[in-house]
C-alpha cells in the first residue's frame, strides 16, 4: 500500500514512475490485516501502559504476544530500544504524530477507491472494541474520554447496546466501544491491487522483479533485480519489512525490525454476519467480515522474520472467536506476514541521510494500510518542494540513521 501510494502521488505530479515489486501488488504485508482504516489508531504500540503488561507476556501464554527468545538473544538492541521508547515523556509527541497521519485516512481512501472503481469495498460503519470482563466498562470509558480529547467520536456500549449493533455476537461482552470514524474494506489485498491498476491505467509501469541491490549511479540510482537493471533519477524504498536488507549494504542502519502476524478465514454459520470489524481485547484478535469469509487476526509474534510459523496465537484466537461468534469451518490456508516496525512505532518518511535522491517510506507498523496514501503524499510533496499534508519532522530518517 505504501509503495503504490508513493507511485500514485508522484505520478499525479507529472513524474514517470516505475513500480518494482517481487510479487503482484497487494500480496505481501498489505494483504494480511483486518482491513481497518484506523482513524483512531493514534496510540503507539510501545506506550507507557506496555510496562504493566510485560510480566503477563513473558511466559508466552498470552494471545497478544509471542516472544521467540532466539530473537531476543540475537537481536536484543531493538527490543531494548522499543521498551526505552515507551517512557511517558515521549507519549504526547508520538500520539500527535500518529494523529497527523490518521486524521485524513478515510477521506483519502474514499477518494482513491472512487478513482479505482472499488468504492463497493468500503464500509463506513466504524469498528467495535469489546471487553469480556466487568472492568471493561471503565476501560471503555477511559478510551472514550481519551479519543474525545483528540476530537475522535466514540460511543460506550453495554451488553444490550452491543447486541443491538451486532446481533449475531454471542452475549459474552458486557462492555464495548464503537468508533464511527473508522472504516474498513472487505479485501485489503484487492484494494491495493486496484490502486496499482489505477496507476497502470494512468500510464505507470509495473514490473514484477525482485530487487537484489540498490546503488548510486552517477547522479541517480540503479536497482539490480533478477530481471535486469533499472535506472532512475530518484529511488523510493518502500519495501516494508525488507527495506533494511537494501539499506545495510549502503551503510545505513534504519533500526527496522518486524512483528509477525497471522490470519485465517472462517465461514460464518448461515444467517450470521458482522457489519464491521470487531476487536476482542481479552482474546487479542480482530474478527473482520471479508470477501473470503470472516478473517481472524492474531497478536504480535516477535520471532525472526523468516523463522517457521508458530500457530499458537492464531489457534488461541480461533478458539476465542468461536466463543464470541457462530463460526463453521476454516476456509483456505493460514496466512503469515510481517509488519515493519521502528523502535518508536512511527514510520520513516523522508530522504536518506548522506544519500541524495534516495527516499525512505516504511515502518508504518500496524497501520500501513491506513496511512499509505498520506505517506505517499508526504514523500511526493517533499520531493517537489510543496507543503506536506503533515509535519514530516517526527518521521525523519535522521532520528535513527546518521
Short mmCIF file of C-alpha atoms in Angstrom, two decimals:
data_model
loop_
_atom_site.label_atom_id
_atom_site.label_comp_id
_atom_site.label_asym_id
_atom_site.label_seq_id
_atom_site.Cartn_x
_atom_site.Cartn_y
_atom_site.Cartn_z
CA UNK A 1 0.00 0.00 0.00
CA UNK A 2 2.78 2.45 0.86
CA UNK A 3 4.70 1.78 -2.34
CA UNK A 4 1.65 2.03 -4.59
CA UNK A 5 0.58 5.22 -2.81
CA UNK A 6 4.01 6.79 -3.37
CA UNK A 7 3.83 5.86 -7.05
CA UNK A 8 0.37 7.41 -7.46
CA UNK A 9 1.35 10.60 -5.62
CA UNK A 10 4.42 11.15 -7.82
CA UNK A 11 2.55 10.22 -10.99
CA UNK A 12 -0.06 12.84 -10.14
CA UNK A 13 2.70 15.44 -10.15
CA UNK A 14 3.97 14.52 -13.59
CA UNK A 15 6.71 12.04 -12.75
CA UNK A 16 7.36 9.00 -14.91
CA UNK A 17 7.29 6.18 -12.36
CA UNK A 18 8.26 2.51 -12.46
CA UNK A 19 6.94 0.35 -9.62
CA UNK A 20 9.08 -2.69 -8.84
CA UNK A 21 7.54 -5.48 -6.77
CA UNK A 22 8.72 -9.06 -6.43
CA UNK A 23 5.08 -10.16 -6.25
CA UNK A 24 1.88 -8.66 -7.58
CA UNK A 25 0.95 -5.50 -5.61
CA UNK A 26 -1.11 -6.26 -2.53
CA UNK A 27 0.22 -9.76 -1.94
CA UNK A 28 2.58 -9.14 0.98
CA UNK A 29 2.07 -7.18 4.22
CA UNK A 30 -0.81 -5.13 2.81
CA UNK A 31 -2.76 -8.33 2.18
CA UNK A 32 -2.84 -9.66 5.72
CA UNK A 33 -4.64 -7.24 8.02
CA UNK A 34 -8.10 -6.57 9.41
CA UNK A 35 -8.87 -4.12 6.60
CA UNK A 36 -9.42 -1.28 9.07
CA UNK A 37 -8.97 2.35 8.03
CA UNK A 38 -7.90 3.26 11.51
CA UNK A 39 -8.59 6.90 12.23
CA UNK A 40 -8.44 6.15 15.96
CA UNK A 41 -5.06 4.36 15.97
CA UNK A 42 -3.10 7.22 17.48
CA UNK A 43 -1.52 5.49 20.47
CA UNK A 44 1.90 3.93 19.73
CA UNK A 45 2.30 0.24 20.41
CA UNK A 46 5.03 0.96 22.93
CA UNK A 47 3.02 3.36 25.05
CA UNK A 48 3.65 3.69 28.81
CA UNK A 49 0.95 1.10 29.52
CA UNK A 50 3.20 -1.56 28.00
CA UNK A 51 5.28 -1.76 31.18
CA UNK A 52 2.38 -3.01 33.30
CA UNK A 53 1.70 -5.85 30.84
CA UNK A 54 5.23 -7.18 30.49
CA UNK A 55 5.04 -9.83 33.20
CA UNK A 56 1.89 -11.34 31.67
CA UNK A 57 3.61 -11.55 28.28
CA UNK A 58 6.89 -13.17 29.27
CA UNK A 59 5.56 -16.71 29.67
CA UNK A 60 4.41 -16.88 26.04
CA UNK A 61 0.89 -17.88 27.05
CA UNK A 62 -0.85 -14.55 26.40
CA UNK A 63 -2.55 -14.31 22.98
CA UNK A 64 -1.33 -10.72 22.46
CA UNK A 65 2.38 -11.58 22.25
CA UNK A 66 4.74 -14.40 21.42
CA UNK A 67 8.44 -13.78 22.03
CA UNK A 68 10.96 -16.11 20.44
CA UNK A 69 13.94 -15.98 22.80
CA UNK A 70 16.32 -16.70 19.91
CA UNK A 71 15.37 -13.32 18.52
CA UNK A 72 15.69 -11.68 21.93
CA UNK A 73 19.19 -13.06 22.37
CA UNK A 74 20.45 -12.45 18.83
CA UNK A 75 18.87 -9.00 18.35
CA UNK A 76 18.44 -7.54 21.84
CA UNK A 77 19.11 -3.92 20.87
CA UNK A 78 15.80 -3.44 19.05
CA UNK A 79 13.72 -4.83 21.91
CA UNK A 80 15.56 -2.74 24.48
CA UNK A 81 15.16 0.41 22.38
CA UNK A 82 11.47 -0.39 21.81
CA UNK A 83 10.94 -0.59 25.57
CA UNK A 84 13.00 2.53 26.24
CA UNK A 85 10.90 4.48 23.73
CA UNK A 86 7.80 3.63 25.79
CA UNK A 87 8.73 6.11 28.51
CA UNK A 88 5.92 8.54 29.42
CA UNK A 89 7.84 11.66 28.36
CA UNK A 90 7.56 10.58 24.71
CA UNK A 91 3.88 9.65 24.59
CA UNK A 92 2.29 13.03 23.79
CA UNK A 93 4.59 13.75 20.84
CA UNK A 94 4.09 10.26 19.39
CA UNK A 95 0.32 10.49 19.74
CA UNK A 96 0.32 13.86 17.96
CA UNK A 97 2.44 12.45 15.14
CA UNK A 98 0.18 9.43 14.62
CA UNK A 99 -2.88 11.68 14.83
CA UNK A 100 -1.50 13.74 11.93
CA UNK A 101 -1.22 10.58 9.82
CA UNK A 102 -4.61 9.06 10.58
CA UNK A 103 -6.77 12.21 10.52
CA UNK A 104 -7.40 12.02 6.76
CA UNK A 105 -7.22 8.24 6.37
CA UNK A 106 -10.84 7.56 5.42
CA UNK A 107 -11.17 10.59 3.15
CA UNK A 108 -8.00 9.72 1.21
CA UNK A 109 -9.03 6.11 0.73
CA UNK A 110 -12.56 7.10 -0.22
CA UNK A 111 -11.17 9.30 -2.99
CA UNK A 112 -8.75 6.64 -4.24
CA UNK A 113 -11.38 3.92 -4.15
CA UNK A 114 -13.74 6.04 -6.24
CA UNK A 115 -10.98 6.69 -8.80
CA UNK A 116 -10.06 2.99 -8.87
CA UNK A 117 -13.66 1.82 -9.19
CA UNK A 118 -13.78 -0.14 -5.94
CA UNK A 119 -15.99 2.04 -3.74
CA UNK A 120 -18.19 -1.02 -3.17
CA UNK A 121 -15.43 -2.43 -0.98
CA UNK A 122 -15.62 0.43 1.52
CA UNK A 123 -17.68 0.13 4.72
CA UNK A 124 -18.12 3.30 6.74
CA UNK A 125 -19.67 1.50 9.70
CA UNK A 126 -16.89 2.06 12.22
CA UNK A 127 -15.16 -0.52 14.39
CA UNK A 128 -16.25 -2.14 17.64
CA UNK A 129 -13.91 -2.86 20.55
CA UNK A 130 -15.14 -5.42 23.09
CA UNK A 131 -14.29 -6.40 26.68
CA UNK A 132 -15.22 -9.71 28.33
CA UNK A 133 -14.94 -8.59 31.97
CA UNK A 134 -16.94 -6.11 34.02
CA UNK A 135 -13.82 -3.96 34.33
CA UNK A 136 -14.29 -3.29 30.62
CA UNK A 137 -16.80 -0.54 31.43
CA UNK A 138 -14.08 1.59 33.00
CA UNK A 139 -11.62 0.78 30.21
CA UNK A 140 -14.14 1.68 27.52
CA UNK A 141 -14.98 4.94 29.25
CA UNK A 142 -11.32 5.84 29.65
CA UNK A 143 -10.67 5.23 25.95
CA UNK A 144 -13.77 7.21 25.02
CA UNK A 145 -12.55 10.15 27.10
CA UNK A 146 -9.07 9.92 25.55
CA UNK A 147 -10.41 9.88 21.98
CA UNK A 148 -12.75 12.78 22.76
CA UNK A 149 -9.78 14.90 23.85
CA UNK A 150 -8.32 14.30 20.40
CA UNK A 151 -11.51 15.11 18.51
CA UNK A 152 -12.43 11.50 17.73
CA UNK A 153 -16.01 10.49 18.44
CA UNK A 154 -16.87 7.18 20.09
CA UNK A 155 -19.74 5.61 21.98
CA UNK A 156 -19.58 3.41 25.08
CA UNK A 157 -21.95 0.43 24.84
CA UNK A 158 -23.32 -2.02 27.37
CA UNK A 159 -24.31 -5.61 26.63
CA UNK A 160 -27.67 -4.59 25.19
CA UNK A 161 -26.14 -1.88 23.03
CA UNK A 162 -23.63 -4.35 21.62
CA UNK A 163 -26.38 -6.84 20.79
CA UNK A 164 -28.44 -4.14 19.08
CA UNK A 165 -25.46 -3.21 16.92
CA UNK A 166 -24.20 -6.75 16.18
CA UNK A 167 -27.00 -9.20 16.97
CA UNK A 168 -25.02 -12.25 15.79
CA UNK A 169 -22.38 -11.76 18.51
CA UNK A 170 -22.86 -14.02 21.50
CA UNK A 171 -23.73 -12.04 24.68
CA UNK A 172 -20.35 -12.55 26.38
CA UNK A 173 -19.21 -8.93 26.22
CA UNK A 174 -20.57 -6.58 28.93
CA UNK A 175 -18.76 -3.53 27.54
CA UNK A 176 -17.85 -2.16 24.15
CA UNK A 177 -16.71 0.96 22.34
CA UNK A 178 -17.95 1.92 18.90
CA UNK A 179 -15.72 4.27 16.91
CA UNK A 180 -17.76 5.52 13.93
CA UNK A 181 -14.92 7.50 12.32
CA UNK A 182 -13.05 4.30 11.48
CA UNK A 183 -13.92 2.48 8.28
CA UNK A 184 -12.98 -0.85 6.73
CA UNK A 185 -12.72 -2.77 3.47
CA UNK A 186 -13.67 -6.32 2.54
CA UNK A 187 -10.33 -7.19 0.91
CA UNK A 188 -7.18 -5.15 1.63
CA UNK A 189 -5.22 -7.05 -1.00
CA UNK A 190 -7.82 -6.36 -3.67
CA UNK A 191 -7.94 -2.67 -2.77
CA UNK A 192 -4.15 -2.38 -3.02
CA UNK A 193 -4.24 -4.20 -6.36
CA UNK A 194 -6.95 -1.82 -7.59
CA UNK A 195 -4.80 1.19 -6.71
CA UNK A 196 -1.92 -0.39 -8.63
CA UNK A 197 -4.23 -0.96 -11.60
CA UNK A 198 -5.23 2.71 -11.43
CA UNK A 199 -1.54 3.64 -11.52
CA UNK A 200 -1.07 1.46 -14.60
CA UNK A 201 -4.17 2.89 -16.31
CA UNK A 202 -2.70 6.35 -15.86
CA UNK A 203 0.46 5.30 -17.67
CA UNK A 204 2.55 3.91 -14.81
CA UNK A 205 4.88 0.97 -15.34
CA UNK A 206 4.70 -2.06 -13.05
CA UNK A 207 7.47 -4.64 -13.19
CA UNK A 208 7.41 -7.87 -11.21
CA UNK A 209 11.05 -8.19 -10.21
CA UNK A 210 12.97 -8.84 -7.02
CA UNK A 211 15.46 -6.12 -6.12
CA UNK A 212 18.80 -7.58 -5.11
CA UNK A 213 20.77 -4.37 -4.66
CA UNK A 214 20.37 -0.61 -4.78
CA UNK A 215 23.31 1.63 -5.64
CA UNK A 216 24.27 5.11 -6.74
CA UNK A 217 24.56 5.57 -10.49
CA UNK A 218 26.08 8.97 -11.25
CA UNK A 219 23.53 11.50 -10.07
CA UNK A 220 20.77 8.88 -9.97
CA UNK A 221 20.06 5.40 -8.67
CA UNK A 222 20.23 1.89 -10.05
CA UNK A 223 18.25 -1.14 -8.91
CA UNK A 224 19.73 -4.54 -9.64
CA UNK A 225 16.97 -7.15 -9.95
CA UNK A 226 16.53 -10.73 -11.04
CA UNK A 227 15.10 -9.31 -14.29
CA UNK A 228 17.93 -6.88 -15.01
CA UNK A 229 18.91 -3.30 -14.14
CA UNK A 230 16.57 -0.35 -13.67
CA UNK A 231 17.82 3.23 -13.54
CA UNK A 232 16.10 6.36 -12.25
CA UNK A 233 16.82 9.88 -11.07
CA UNK A 234 15.18 9.12 -7.72
CA UNK A 235 14.52 5.95 -5.77
CA UNK A 236 11.85 5.45 -3.13
CA UNK A 237 12.39 2.48 -0.85
CA UNK A 238 9.01 1.23 0.36
CA UNK A 239 9.76 -2.45 0.90
CA UNK A 240 8.19 -2.70 4.33
CA UNK A 241 9.90 -5.39 6.45
CA UNK A 242 12.54 -6.00 3.75
CA UNK A 243 13.66 -2.35 3.48
CA UNK A 244 16.62 -2.82 5.80
CA UNK A 245 18.06 -5.53 3.55
CA UNK A 246 18.77 -2.96 0.83
CA UNK A 247 19.90 -0.21 3.18
CA UNK A 248 22.55 -2.22 5.05
CA UNK A 249 24.94 -2.52 2.05
CA UNK A 250 24.73 1.27 1.73
CA UNK A 251 25.97 1.66 5.30
CA UNK A 252 22.54 2.70 6.58
CA UNK A 253 21.08 1.08 9.69
CA UNK A 254 17.44 2.11 9.97
CA UNK A 255 16.82 0.23 13.28
CA UNK A 256 13.95 -1.50 11.47
CA UNK A 257 12.61 -4.82 12.72
CA UNK A 258 9.40 -6.80 12.24
CA UNK A 259 6.35 -8.01 14.09
CA UNK A 260 4.96 -11.14 12.54
CA UNK A 261 1.23 -11.78 12.40
CA UNK A 262 -1.20 -14.41 11.17
CA UNK A 263 -4.73 -14.61 9.89
CA UNK A 264 -7.19 -17.25 8.79
CA UNK A 265 -10.70 -17.16 7.39
CA UNK A 266 -13.68 -18.99 8.84
CA UNK A 267 -17.12 -19.40 7.35
CA UNK A 268 -19.93 -17.97 9.49
CA UNK A 269 -22.98 -20.04 10.20
CA UNK A 270 -25.98 -19.42 7.95
CA UNK A 271 -27.65 -16.12 8.77
CA UNK A 272 -24.78 -14.89 10.97
CA UNK A 273 -22.80 -11.85 9.88
CA UNK A 274 -20.90 -8.85 11.21
CA UNK A 275 -21.39 -5.32 9.91
CA UNK A 276 -17.92 -4.12 10.91
CA UNK A 277 -14.60 -5.39 12.27
CA UNK A 278 -14.66 -6.16 16.00
CA UNK A 279 -11.68 -6.37 18.34
CA UNK A 280 -11.81 -8.71 21.32
CA UNK A 281 -9.49 -7.07 23.87
CA UNK A 282 -9.12 -10.14 26.07
CA UNK A 283 -8.71 -12.50 23.13
CA UNK A 284 -6.29 -10.12 21.38
CA UNK A 285 -7.72 -10.66 17.91
CA UNK A 286 -9.68 -8.81 15.25
CA UNK A 287 -12.59 -10.52 13.54
CA UNK A 288 -13.48 -8.79 10.28
CA UNK A 289 -16.01 -9.69 7.59
CA UNK A 290 -14.08 -10.22 4.37
CA UNK A 291 -14.75 -11.37 0.85
CA UNK A 292 -13.16 -14.75 1.68
CA UNK A 293 -15.03 -15.24 4.98
CA UNK A 294 -14.68 -13.81 8.47
CA UNK A 295 -10.98 -13.07 8.97
CA UNK A 296 -9.43 -13.75 12.37
CA UNK A 297 -6.12 -12.00 13.03
CA UNK A 298 -3.53 -12.86 15.65
CA UNK A 299 -1.50 -10.85 18.13
CA UNK A 300 2.17 -9.97 17.67
CA UNK A 301 4.72 -12.73 17.07
CA UNK A 302 8.21 -11.43 17.86
CA UNK A 303 10.12 -14.16 16.09
CA UNK A 304 12.85 -13.76 13.50
CA UNK A 305 11.37 -12.56 10.22
CA UNK A 306 11.94 -15.77 8.26
CA UNK A 307 11.51 -18.31 11.07
CA UNK A 308 8.97 -21.14 10.66
CA UNK A 309 5.34 -20.47 11.54
CA UNK A 310 4.15 -20.60 15.12
CA UNK A 311 0.37 -21.01 15.20
CA UNK A 312 -0.12 -20.78 18.97
CA UNK A 313 -1.65 -17.31 18.87
CA UNK A 314 -3.85 -17.77 15.82
CA UNK A 315 -5.11 -21.07 17.25
CA UNK A 316 -5.95 -19.30 20.52
CA UNK A 317 -7.65 -16.51 18.59
CA UNK A 318 -9.73 -19.02 16.64
CA UNK A 319 -10.97 -20.64 19.86
CA UNK A 320 -11.84 -17.23 21.33
CA UNK A 321 -13.59 -16.14 18.13
CA UNK A 322 -15.77 -19.25 18.18
CA UNK A 323 -16.77 -18.34 21.74
CA UNK A 324 -17.87 -14.92 20.52
CA UNK A 325 -19.49 -15.66 17.16
CA UNK A 326 -21.09 -18.63 15.35
CA UNK A 327 -18.32 -19.83 13.01
CA UNK A 328 -18.03 -23.02 11.00
CA UNK A 329 -15.02 -24.47 9.18
CA UNK A 330 -11.74 -22.80 8.29
CA UNK A 331 -11.55 -21.62 4.68
CA UNK A 332 -8.16 -21.84 2.94
CA UNK A 333 -4.70 -21.74 4.49
CA UNK A 334 -3.43 -19.79 7.49
CA UNK A 335 -1.51 -16.72 6.28
CA UNK A 336 1.61 -15.26 7.87
CA UNK A 337 3.16 -11.87 7.23
CA UNK A 338 5.43 -9.24 8.76
CA UNK A 339 4.73 -5.70 9.92
CA UNK A 340 7.67 -3.28 9.61
CA UNK A 341 8.18 -1.52 12.94
CA UNK A 342 10.69 1.03 14.19
CA UNK A 343 11.51 1.41 17.91
CA UNK A 344 9.30 4.49 18.34
CA UNK A 345 6.31 2.99 16.45
CA UNK A 346 6.47 5.82 13.88
CA UNK A 347 7.25 5.33 10.19
CA UNK A 348 10.36 6.58 8.43
CA UNK A 349 9.37 9.15 5.78
CA UNK A 350 11.97 11.33 4.08
CA UNK A 351 15.29 11.45 2.25
CA UNK A 352 18.05 9.16 3.46
CA UNK A 353 20.97 10.95 5.17
CA UNK A 354 24.11 11.22 3.02
CA UNK A 355 22.31 9.63 0.03
CA UNK A 356 20.60 12.35 -2.03
CA UNK A 357 17.79 11.07 -4.19
CA UNK A 358 17.09 8.02 -2.02
CA UNK A 359 13.78 8.43 -0.23
CA UNK A 360 12.51 6.16 2.52
CA UNK A 361 8.89 5.26 3.18
CA UNK A 362 8.50 2.29 5.53
CA UNK A 363 7.91 1.32 9.15
CA UNK A 364 4.16 2.07 9.29
CA UNK A 365 3.76 -0.95 11.63
CA UNK A 366 0.11 -1.97 12.11
CA UNK A 367 -1.42 0.96 10.22
CA UNK A 368 0.41 0.89 6.88
CA UNK A 369 -2.77 0.04 5.01
CA UNK A 370 -4.49 3.03 6.62
CA UNK A 371 -1.64 5.52 6.30
CA UNK A 372 -0.20 4.51 2.92
CA UNK A 373 -1.91 7.32 0.97
CA UNK A 374 -0.76 10.14 3.25
CA UNK A 375 2.75 8.63 3.40
CA UNK A 376 2.86 8.81 -0.41
CA UNK A 377 1.67 12.41 -0.36
CA UNK A 378 4.28 13.43 2.22
CA UNK A 379 7.06 11.90 0.12
CA UNK A 380 5.83 13.46 -3.12
CA UNK A 381 5.36 16.93 -1.64
CA UNK A 382 8.84 16.88 -0.08
CA UNK A 383 10.39 15.83 -3.39
CA UNK A 384 8.54 18.63 -5.18
CA UNK A 385 9.17 21.31 -2.56
CA UNK A 386 5.48 21.59 -1.66
CA UNK A 387 3.99 21.86 1.81
CA UNK A 388 3.44 18.33 3.16
CA UNK A 389 -0.04 17.38 4.42
CA UNK A 390 1.51 16.51 7.80
CA UNK A 391 4.65 17.69 9.56
CA UNK A 392 7.37 15.27 8.41
CA UNK A 393 9.79 16.02 11.26
CA UNK A 394 8.62 13.23 13.61
CA UNK A 395 9.17 10.73 10.79
CA UNK A 396 12.61 11.95 9.72
CA UNK A 397 15.06 9.17 8.82
CA UNK A 398 17.72 11.17 10.65
CA UNK A 399 16.27 10.26 14.03
CA UNK A 400 17.84 6.80 13.65
CA UNK A 401 20.11 6.95 10.61
CA UNK A 402 23.23 9.12 10.99
#
